[in-house]
Amino acid sequence: MNGQNRKDVTLGLLVDIVLKADQKTGKLTRGTVKDILTKSSTHPHGIKVRLTDGQVGRVQKIHAD
């Protein structure tokens, strides 16, 4: 799953996000979803989330357990 659909992103999920500062390089940051910030059902650049460590970015990849 690529993280563009809000229904695929749930609290507590392990995801890779791209931070605003890393958008040009595409560097990914792994973490657990604390809050879902995007209100729309889809977003072409990924659903914006806040991780448990406070970092905010757009979901690029969802990791299945």
Coordinates of N, CA and C in Angstrom, one line a residue:
M1 N 0.8 -1.2 0.0 CA 0.0 0.0 0.0 C 0.9 1.2 0.0
N2 N 0.5 2.3 -0.7 CA 1.3 3.4 -0.9 C 0.9 4.6 0.0
G3 N -0.1 4.5 0.8 CA -0.4 5.6 1.8 C -1.2 6.8 1.2
Q4 N -1.8 6.6 0.0 CA -2.5 7.7 -0.6 C -4.0 7.7 -0.2
N5 N -4.5 6.6 0.4 CA -5.9 6.4 0.8 C -5.9 6.5 2.3
R6 N -6.8 7.4 2.8 CA -6.9 7.6 4.3 C -7.4 6.3 5.0
K7 N -8.3 5.6 4.3 CA -8.8 4.4 4.9 C -7.8 3.3 5.2
D8 N -6.6 3.4 4.5 CA -5.5 2.4 4.7 C -4.6 2.8 5.9
V9 N -4.7 4.0 6.3 CA -3.8 4.5 7.4 C -4.6 4.5 8.7
T10 N -4.1 3.8 9.7 CA -4.8 3.7 11.0 C -3.8 4.0 12.1
L11 N -4.3 4.4 13.3 CA -3.5 4.7 14.4 C -2.7 3.5 14.8
G12 N -1.4 3.6 15.2 CA -0.6 2.5 15.7 C 0.1 1.8 14.6
L13 N -0.1 2.2 13.3 CA 0.4 1.5 12.2 C 1.9 1.9 12.0
L14 N 2.7 0.9 11.6 CA 4.1 1.2 11.2 C 4.2 1.7 9.8
V15 N 4.8 2.9 9.6 CA 4.8 3.5 8.2 C 6.2 4.1 8.0
D16 N 6.4 4.4 6.7 CA 7.6 5.2 6.3 C 6.9 6.5 5.8
I17 N 7.5 7.6 6.3 CA 7.0 9.0 5.8 C 8.1 9.7 5.3
V18 N 7.8 10.7 4.5 CA 8.8 11.7 4.0 C 8.5 13.0 4.7
L19 N 9.5 13.5 5.4 CA 9.4 14.8 6.1 C 9.4 16.0 5.1
K20 N 8.9 17.1 5.4 CA 8.9 18.3 4.5 C 10.3 18.6 4.1
A21 N 11.2 18.6 5.0 CA 12.6 18.9 4.8 C 13.3 17.9 3.8
D22 N 12.8 16.7 3.8 CA 13.4 15.6 3.0 C 12.6 15.3 1.7
Q23 N 11.7 16.2 1.3 CA 10.9 16.0 0.1 C 11.8 16.0 -1.2
K24 N 12.8 16.8 -1.2 CA 13.7 16.9 -2.4 C 14.5 15.6 -2.6
T25 N 15.0 15.1 -1.4 CA 15.9 13.9 -1.5 C 15.1 12.6 -1.4
G26 N 13.9 12.6 -0.9 CA 13.0 11.4 -0.8 C 13.4 10.5 0.4
K27 N 14.2 11.0 1.3 CA 14.6 10.3 2.5 C 13.4 9.9 3.3
L28 N 13.3 8.6 3.7 CA 12.2 8.2 4.4 C 12.5 8.0 5.9
T29 N 11.5 8.3 6.7 CA 11.6 8.1 8.2 C 10.5 7.1 8.6
R30 N 11.0 6.1 9.4 CA 10.0 5.1 9.9 C 9.5 5.4 11.3
G31 N 8.2 5.2 11.5 CA 7.7 5.4 12.8 C 6.2 4.9 12.9
T32 N 5.6 5.1 14.0 CA 4.3 4.6 14.3 C 3.3 5.8 14.3
V33 N 2.2 5.6 13.6 CA 1.2 6.7 13.5 C 0.5 7.0 14.8
K34 N 0.6 8.3 15.2 CA -0.1 8.8 16.4 C -1.4 9.5 16.1
D35 N -1.3 10.4 15.0 CA -2.4 11.2 14.6 C -2.5 11.2 13.1
I36 N -3.7 11.2 12.5 CA -3.9 11.4 11.1 C -4.3 12.8 10.9
L37 N -3.5 13.6 10.1 CA -3.8 15.0 9.9 C -4.5 15.4 8.7
T38 N -4.5 14.5 7.6 CA -5.2 14.8 6.4 C -6.7 14.4 6.6
K39 N -7.6 15.4 6.3 CA -9.0 15.1 6.4 C -9.7 14.5 5.2
S40 N -9.1 14.7 4.0 CA -9.7 14.2 2.8 C -9.5 12.7 2.7
S41 N -10.3 12.0 1.9 CA -10.2 10.5 1.8 C -8.9 10.1 1.1
T42 N -8.4 10.9 0.2 CA -7.2 10.6 -0.6 C -6.3 11.8 -0.7
H43 N -5.0 11.6 -1.0 CA -4.1 12.7 -1.3 C -3.0 12.1 -2.2
P44 N -2.7 12.8 -3.3 CA -1.8 12.3 -4.3 C -0.4 12.1 -3.8
H45 N 0.0 12.9 -2.8 CA 1.4 12.9 -2.2 C 1.5 12.0 -0.9
G46 N 0.4 11.5 -0.5 CA 0.3 10.7 0.7 C -0.4 11.4 1.8
I47 N -1.0 10.6 2.7 CA -1.8 11.1 3.8 C -0.8 11.6 4.8
K48 N -1.1 12.8 5.3 CA -0.2 13.5 6.3 C -0.5 12.9 7.7
V49 N 0.5 12.5 8.4 CA 0.4 12.0 9.8 C 1.4 12.5 10.7
R50 N 1.1 12.4 12.0 CA 2.1 12.7 13.1 C 2.5 11.4 13.7
L51 N 3.8 11.2 13.8 CA 4.3 9.9 14.4 C 4.4 10.1 15.9
T52 N 4.6 9.0 16.6 CA 4.6 9.0 18.1 C 5.7 9.9 18.6
D53 N 6.8 10.1 17.8 CA 7.9 10.9 18.3 C 7.7 12.4 17.9
G54 N 6.5 12.7 17.3 CA 6.2 14.1 17.0 C 6.5 14.6 15.6
Q55 N 7.2 13.8 14.8 CA 7.5 14.2 13.5 C 6.3 14.1 12.6
V56 N 6.2 15.0 11.6 CA 5.0 15.1 10.7 C 5.5 14.9 9.3
G57 N 4.8 14.1 8.5 CA 5.1 13.9 7.1 C 4.0 13.1 6.4
R58 N 4.3 12.9 5.1 CA 3.3 12.2 4.3 C 3.7 10.7 4.2
V59 N 2.7 9.8 4.3 CA 3.0 8.4 4.3 C 3.4 8.0 2.8
Q60 N 4.5 7.3 2.7 CA 5.0 6.8 1.5 C 4.8 5.3 1.4
K61 N 4.9 4.6 2.5 CA 4.8 3.1 2.5 C 4.2 2.7 3.8
I62 N 3.3 1.7 3.8 CA 2.7 1.1 5.0 C 3.3 -0.3 5.1
H63 N 3.7 -0.6 6.3 CA 4.3 -1.9 6.6 C 3.3 -2.8 7.3
A64 N 3.1 -4.0 6.7 CA 2.2 -5.0 7.3 C 2.9 -5.7 8.4
D65 N 2.2 -6.1 9.5 CA 2.8 -6.8 10.6 C 3.0 -8.3 10.2

